[in-house]
mmCIF file of C-alpha atoms in Angstrom:
data_model
loop_
_atom_site.group_PDB
_atom_site.id
_atom_site.type_symbol
_atom_site.label_atom_id
_atom_site.label_comp_id
_atom_site.label_asym_id
_atom_site.label_seq_id
_atom_site.Cartn_x
_atom_site.Cartn_y
_atom_site.Cartn_z
ATOM 1 C CA MET E 1 9.371 -27.760 14.917
ATOM 2 C CA LYS E 2 10.604 -27.036 18.062
ATOM 3 C CA ASN E 3 13.816 -25.504 17.216
ATOM 4 C CA ILE E 4 12.747 -22.841 15.041
ATOM 5 C CA ARG E 5 12.887 -19.734 17.280
ATOM 6 C CA THR E 6 11.082 -16.715 17.096
ATOM 7 C CA THR E 7 12.360 -14.304 14.334
ATOM 8 C CA PRO E 8 12.501 -10.225 14.802
ATOM 9 C CA LYS E 9 9.287 -10.031 13.184
ATOM 10 C CA GLY E 10 8.036 -11.411 16.161
ATOM 11 C CA THR E 11 6.685 -14.713 14.191
ATOM 12 C CA THR E 12 7.566 -18.480 14.915
ATOM 13 C CA GLY E 13 5.664 -19.809 11.716
ATOM 14 C CA LEU E 14 3.877 -22.195 13.546
ATOM 15 C CA GLY E 15 0.485 -20.960 12.792
ATOM 16 C CA ASP E 16 1.010 -21.185 8.992
ATOM 17 C CA ALA E 17 0.266 -25.291 8.617
ATOM 18 C CA HIS E 18 1.040 -24.992 4.883
ATOM 19 C CA ARG E 19 4.313 -22.969 4.876
ATOM 20 C CA TRP E 20 5.856 -25.121 7.930
ATOM 21 C CA ALA E 21 4.367 -28.545 6.607
ATOM 22 C CA TRP E 22 7.729 -29.842 5.810
ATOM 23 C CA THR E 23 9.051 -29.097 9.694
ATOM 24 C CA GLU E 24 7.369 -32.476 10.124
ATOM 25 C CA ARG E 25 10.024 -34.373 8.649
ATOM 26 C CA ALA E 26 12.947 -32.370 9.789
ATOM 27 C CA ALA E 27 15.829 -33.954 11.768
ATOM 28 C CA CYS E 28 16.195 -31.503 14.067
ATOM 29 C CA ARG E 29 12.864 -32.021 15.603
ATOM 30 C CA PRO E 30 13.771 -33.896 18.595
ATOM 31 C CA GLN E 31 17.062 -31.867 19.103
ATOM 32 C CA ASP E 32 17.451 -29.044 22.180
ATOM 33 C CA THR E 33 16.888 -25.589 20.201
ATOM 34 C CA ALA E 34 20.093 -24.240 22.056
ATOM 35 C CA LEU E 35 22.066 -26.666 19.838
ATOM 36 C CA PHE E 36 20.996 -24.382 16.813
ATOM 37 C CA TYR E 37 20.843 -21.052 18.436
ATOM 38 C CA GLY E 38 23.140 -21.070 20.977
ATOM 39 C CA ALA E 39 23.294 -19.473 24.363
ATOM 40 C CA GLU E 40 24.317 -15.947 25.608
ATOM 41 C CA HIS E 41 27.609 -15.235 25.888
ATOM 42 C CA GLU E 42 28.715 -17.950 24.267
ATOM 43 C CA ARG E 43 32.599 -18.180 23.631
ATOM 44 C CA PRO E 44 33.980 -18.693 20.115
ATOM 45 C CA HIS E 45 35.580 -22.206 20.221
ATOM 46 C CA GLU E 46 32.160 -23.443 22.211
ATOM 47 C CA ARG E 47 29.842 -21.795 19.145
ATOM 48 C CA ASP E 48 32.083 -23.691 16.501
ATOM 49 C CA ALA E 49 32.105 -26.971 18.063
ATOM 50 C CA ARG E 50 28.148 -26.428 18.839
ATOM 51 C CA GLU E 51 27.720 -25.390 14.916
ATOM 52 C CA THR E 52 29.753 -28.388 13.749
ATOM 53 C CA ARG E 53 27.442 -30.972 15.682
ATOM 54 C CA ALA E 54 24.012 -28.889 14.683
ATOM 55 C CA ARG E 55 25.514 -29.572 10.906
ATOM 56 C CA GLU E 56 25.973 -32.959 11.225
ATOM 57 C CA ILE E 57 22.358 -33.448 12.055
ATOM 58 C CA CYS E 58 21.296 -31.468 9.016
ATOM 59 C CA SER E 59 23.627 -33.515 6.586
ATOM 60 C CA ARG E 60 21.132 -36.107 7.486
ATOM 61 C CA CYS E 61 17.987 -34.163 7.232
ATOM 62 C CA PRO E 62 15.595 -35.018 4.473
ATOM 63 C CA VAL E 63 14.288 -31.477 4.185
ATOM 64 C CA VAL E 64 17.403 -29.403 4.848
ATOM 65 C CA ALA E 65 17.109 -27.707 1.114
ATOM 66 C CA SER E 66 13.583 -26.390 2.323
ATOM 67 C CA CYS E 67 15.014 -25.175 5.770
ATOM 68 C CA TYR E 68 17.923 -23.412 3.710
ATOM 69 C CA GLU E 69 15.506 -21.612 1.445
ATOM 70 C CA ASP E 70 13.124 -20.620 4.389
ATOM 71 C CA ALA E 71 15.791 -19.190 6.220
ATOM 72 C CA LEU E 72 17.001 -17.256 2.998
ATOM 73 C CA ALA E 73 13.324 -15.504 2.573
ATOM 74 C CA GLU E 74 13.809 -14.012 6.184
ATOM 75 C CA GLY E 75 16.295 -11.457 4.816
ATOM 76 C CA PRO E 76 19.767 -10.797 5.246
ATOM 77 C CA ARG E 77 20.149 -10.959 9.057
ATOM 78 C CA GLN E 78 20.107 -14.388 10.098
ATOM 79 C CA TRP E 79 20.197 -16.441 13.523
ATOM 80 C CA GLY E 80 21.348 -20.196 14.247
ATOM 81 C CA VAL E 81 22.310 -22.982 12.027
ATOM 82 C CA ARG E 82 19.476 -23.749 9.446
ATOM 83 C CA GLY E 83 19.363 -25.688 6.337
ATOM 84 C CA GLY E 84 22.834 -26.903 7.517
ATOM 85 C CA ALA E 85 24.466 -23.458 6.891
ATOM 86 C CA THR E 86 25.882 -20.794 9.806
ATOM 87 C CA PRO E 87 24.296 -17.474 10.499
ATOM 88 C CA GLU E 88 27.486 -15.860 8.175
ATOM 89 C CA GLN E 89 27.528 -18.636 5.476
ATOM 90 C CA LEU E 90 23.419 -17.607 5.164
ATOM 91 C CA GLU E 91 23.704 -13.794 5.069
ATOM 92 C CA ALA E 92 26.661 -14.463 2.522
ATOM 93 C CA GLU E 93 24.573 -16.341 0.288
ATOM 94 C CA TYR E 94 21.454 -13.627 0.738
ATOM 95 C CA ARG E 95 23.869 -10.866 -0.539
ATOM 96 C CA ARG E 96 25.182 -12.953 -3.456
ATOM 97 C CA ARG E 97 21.654 -13.718 -4.772
ATOM 98 C CA THR E 98 20.670 -10.196 -3.900
ATOM 99 C CA ARG E 99 23.919 -9.124 -6.086
ATOM 100 C CA LYS E 100 22.868 -11.759 -9.023
ATOM 101 C CA THR E 101 19.270 -10.633 -8.991
ATOM 102 C CA ALA E 102 20.377 -6.996 -9.567
ATOM 103 C CA THR E 103 22.969 -8.424 -12.019
ATOM 104 C CA GLU E 104 20.276 -9.873 -13.775
ATOM 105 C CA ARG E 105 17.943 -7.155 -13.820
ATOM 106 C CA ARG E 106 20.662 -4.758 -15.109
ATOM 107 C CA ARG E 107 21.234 -7.000 -18.225
ATOM 108 C CA GLN E 108 17.739 -7.555 -18.870
ATOM 109 C CA THR E 109 17.135 -3.618 -19.118
ATOM 110 C CA GLU E 110 20.274 -3.480 -21.223
ATOM 111 C CA ALA E 111 19.079 -6.146 -23.625
ATOM 112 C CA ASN E 112 15.665 -4.696 -23.662
ATOM 113 C CA PRO E 113 15.805 -1.171 -23.390
ATOM 114 C CA LEU E 114 12.583 1.176 -22.568
ATOM 115 C CA PRO E 115 11.202 2.599 -25.680
ATOM 116 C CA PRO E 116 12.256 6.199 -25.685
ATOM 117 C CA PRO E 117 9.611 8.458 -24.217
ATOM 118 C CA VAL E 118 6.472 9.697 -26.568
ATOM 119 C CA ARG E 119 7.020 13.588 -27.313
ATOM 120 C CA ARG E 120 3.709 15.444 -27.203
ATOM 121 C CA PRO E 121 3.234 17.474 -30.079
ATOM 122 C CA LYS E 122 3.902 20.979 -28.977
ATOM 123 C CA PRO E 123 0.556 22.937 -28.705
ATOM 124 C CA PRO E 124 0.118 25.223 -31.829
ATOM 125 C CA LYS E 125 1.279 28.866 -31.739
ATOM 126 C CA VAL E 126 -1.246 31.224 -30.366
ATOM 127 C CA VAL E 127 -1.632 33.851 -33.303
ATOM 128 C CA TRP E 128 -3.067 37.220 -32.130
ATOM 129 C CA GLU E 129 -4.485 39.892 -33.943
ATOM 130 C CA SER E 130 -5.500 43.515 -33.782
ATOM 131 C CA PRO E 131 -9.193 44.124 -32.459
ATOM 132 C CA VAL E 132 -9.768 47.180 -34.421
ATOM 133 C CA PRO E 133 -11.276 45.495 -37.397
ATOM 134 C CA LEU E 134 -13.465 43.282 -35.507
ATOM 135 C CA GLU E 135 -14.514 46.706 -33.384
ATOM 136 C CA ARG E 136 -15.492 48.482 -36.993
ATOM 137 C CA ARG E 137 -17.496 45.143 -37.925
ATOM 138 C CA ILE E 138 -19.326 44.482 -34.451
ATOM 139 C CA ARG E 139 -20.076 48.672 -34.390
ATOM 140 C CA ALA E 140 -21.188 48.731 -37.998
ATOM 141 C CA ALA E 141 -23.773 45.709 -37.251
ATOM 142 C CA SER E 142 -24.981 47.575 -34.303
ATOM 143 C CA ALA E 143 -25.539 50.835 -36.735
ATOM 144 C CA ALA E 144 -27.591 48.804 -38.912
ATOM 145 C CA GLY E 145 -29.727 47.898 -35.842
ATOM 146 C CA ARG E 146 -28.224 44.285 -35.245
ATOM 147 C CA LEU E 147 -28.003 42.993 -31.531
ATOM 148 C CA ILE E 148 -24.920 41.471 -30.119
ATOM 149 C CA LYS E 149 -26.920 38.343 -29.018
ATOM 150 C CA THR E 150 -27.600 37.951 -32.885
ATOM 151 C CA TYR E 151 -23.956 38.364 -33.537
ATOM 152 C CA SER E 152 -23.187 36.073 -30.931
ATOM 153 C CA ARG E 153 -25.391 33.131 -32.127
ATOM 154 C CA LEU E 154 -24.426 33.280 -35.625
ATOM 155 C CA SER E 155 -20.307 33.641 -34.677
ATOM 156 C CA GLY E 156 -19.940 31.321 -31.723
ATOM 157 C CA VAL E 157 -18.396 34.128 -29.722
ATOM 158 C CA SER E 158 -19.976 34.734 -26.468
ATOM 159 C CA GLU E 159 -22.152 38.278 -26.124
ATOM 160 C CA SER E 160 -19.682 39.316 -23.359
ATOM 161 C CA PHE E 161 -16.584 39.152 -25.340
ATOM 162 C CA LEU E 162 -18.249 41.065 -28.342
ATOM 163 C CA SER E 163 -19.556 43.648 -26.143
ATOM 164 C CA LYS E 164 -15.947 44.492 -24.556
ATOM 165 C CA LEU E 165 -14.864 44.146 -28.072
ATOM 166 C CA ARG E 166 -17.356 46.813 -29.349
ATOM 167 C CA SER E 167 -16.427 48.976 -26.658
ATOM 168 C CA GLY E 168 -12.915 49.190 -27.629
ATOM 169 C CA THR E 169 -11.704 47.304 -24.084
ATOM 170 C CA ILE E 170 -9.914 44.027 -25.856
ATOM 171 C CA ARG E 171 -6.298 44.736 -26.682
ATOM 172 C CA LYS E 172 -5.664 41.439 -28.933
ATOM 173 C CA VAL E 173 -7.833 38.696 -30.552
ATOM 174 C CA ARG E 174 -7.043 34.869 -31.095
ATOM 175 C CA LYS E 175 -7.006 34.695 -34.650
ATOM 176 C CA GLU E 176 -9.436 31.549 -34.693
ATOM 177 C CA THR E 177 -11.710 33.984 -32.730
ATOM 178 C CA ALA E 178 -11.171 36.981 -35.245
ATOM 179 C CA ASP E 179 -12.007 34.240 -37.935
ATOM 180 C CA LYS E 180 -15.351 33.554 -36.632
ATOM 181 C CA ILE E 181 -16.225 37.500 -36.157
ATOM 182 C CA ARG E 182 -15.369 38.134 -39.775
ATOM 183 C CA VAL E 183 -17.325 35.477 -41.238
ATOM 184 C CA ALA E 184 -20.411 36.234 -39.003
ATOM 185 C CA TYR E 185 -20.432 39.622 -40.421
ATOM 186 C CA PRO E 186 -22.029 39.405 -43.772
ATOM 187 C CA LEU E 187 -24.318 36.852 -42.203
ATOM 188 C CA VAL E 188 -25.084 39.138 -39.467
ATOM 189 C CA LEU E 189 -26.003 42.120 -42.150
ATOM 190 C CA ALA E 190 -28.254 39.858 -44.136
ATOM 191 C CA LEU E 191 -30.945 39.355 -41.710
ATOM 192 C CA GLU E 192 -33.012 42.559 -42.642
ATOM 193 C CA GLY E 193 -35.580 41.412 -40.283
ATOM 194 C CA GLU E 194 -33.286 42.097 -37.511
ATOM 195 C CA ILE E 195 -33.308 45.713 -36.663
ATOM 196 C CA HIS E 196 -33.587 46.661 -33.279
ATOM 197 C CA PRO E 197 -33.715 50.290 -31.854
ATOM 198 C CA GLU E 198 -31.202 49.689 -29.074
ATOM 199 C CA PRO E 199 -28.203 49.113 -30.930
ATOM 200 C CA LEU E 200 -29.234 52.018 -33.393
ATOM 201 C CA GLY E 201 -29.270 54.101 -30.363
ATOM 202 C CA ALA E 202 -25.718 52.921 -29.386
ATOM 203 C CA ALA E 203 -24.173 53.805 -32.572
ATOM 204 C CA ALA E 204 -25.770 57.296 -32.636
ATOM 205 C CA VAL E 205 -24.464 57.784 -29.100
ATOM 206 C CA HIS E 206 -20.963 56.972 -30.118
ATOM 207 C CA GLY E 207 -20.904 57.934 -33.732
ATOM 208 C CA TRP E 208 -20.470 54.314 -35.073
ATOM 209 C CA ALA E 209 -19.854 53.888 -38.892
ATOM 210 C CA ALA E 210 -22.837 52.169 -40.826
ATOM 211 C CA PRO E 211 -21.823 49.084 -42.988
ATOM 212 C CA GLU E 212 -22.622 51.306 -45.978
ATOM 213 C CA ALA E 213 -19.538 53.507 -44.661
ATOM 214 C CA TRP E 214 -17.277 50.505 -45.293
ATOM 215 C CA VAL E 215 -18.178 50.060 -48.819
ATOM 216 C CA GLY E 216 -15.391 50.354 -51.003
ATOM 217 C CA VAL E 217 -13.000 50.557 -47.884
ATOM 218 C CA ASP E 218 -10.662 47.683 -46.869
ATOM 219 C CA ILE E 219 -12.230 47.425 -43.337
ATOM 220 C CA ASP E 220 -9.001 45.596 -41.965
ATOM 221 C CA ALA E 221 -6.688 48.141 -43.196
ATOM 222 C CA PRO E 222 -5.037 49.612 -39.675
ATOM 223 C CA ASP E 223 -5.506 53.267 -41.190
ATOM 224 C CA ALA E 224 -8.754 52.787 -42.836
ATOM 225 C CA GLN E 225 -11.460 55.267 -42.338
ATOM 226 C CA PRO E 226 -14.906 54.970 -42.906
ATOM 227 C CA ARG E 227 -16.433 57.263 -45.986
ATOM 228 C CA THR E 228 -19.048 60.029 -44.792
ATOM 229 C CA LEU E 229 -22.496 59.008 -46.147
ATOM 230 C CA GLU E 230 -23.092 62.265 -47.787
ATOM 231 C CA ALA E 231 -19.674 62.072 -49.523
ATOM 232 C CA ALA E 232 -20.836 59.169 -51.121
#
């Protein structure tokens, strides 16, 4: 189609045979391109007369509808008479369709609102416990010759954490960790064959109370004191 001028995107469409197949039957093919797009410094009355002649040709064109839709597909900025419409008419129709599309989308959204966002459950609140009752258990286990390694294996708590807890450098313990240490305490003491000199020596140096010293005493009570074995 010789009167299709280059668009701002730098394409004429002539290389796309499928898209422009309809142009083979366009009534404007034998016409001068200037009739549809005008010349520079064209006066208003000259433009009106030219556009009238161009639209007369479009009125008898068998593919005028395809030309009209193709012009609108290029966007809001229009040039020349295309599809039987002036640039102003094409721009007005483009904006009308854009508003219509936006209105339809808004109505669809109102008719089918998005479901409310799924609220993620809040993470459970962390409960902290005093480390003192747990220190007593680990120290008592050491005084019975049980290794930190053994306590870690039976409780599932890391050796480094248990060592820090025994030394008194831990200030608070998560409840779930504390429960593991409590549950493992009698299991550790039940291992009669697990008696080692290293923990026994550490207990002697630091004066850690043996498990027997806590018999009959609430080891979890904040102010509890171990019994002296002599008084037992």
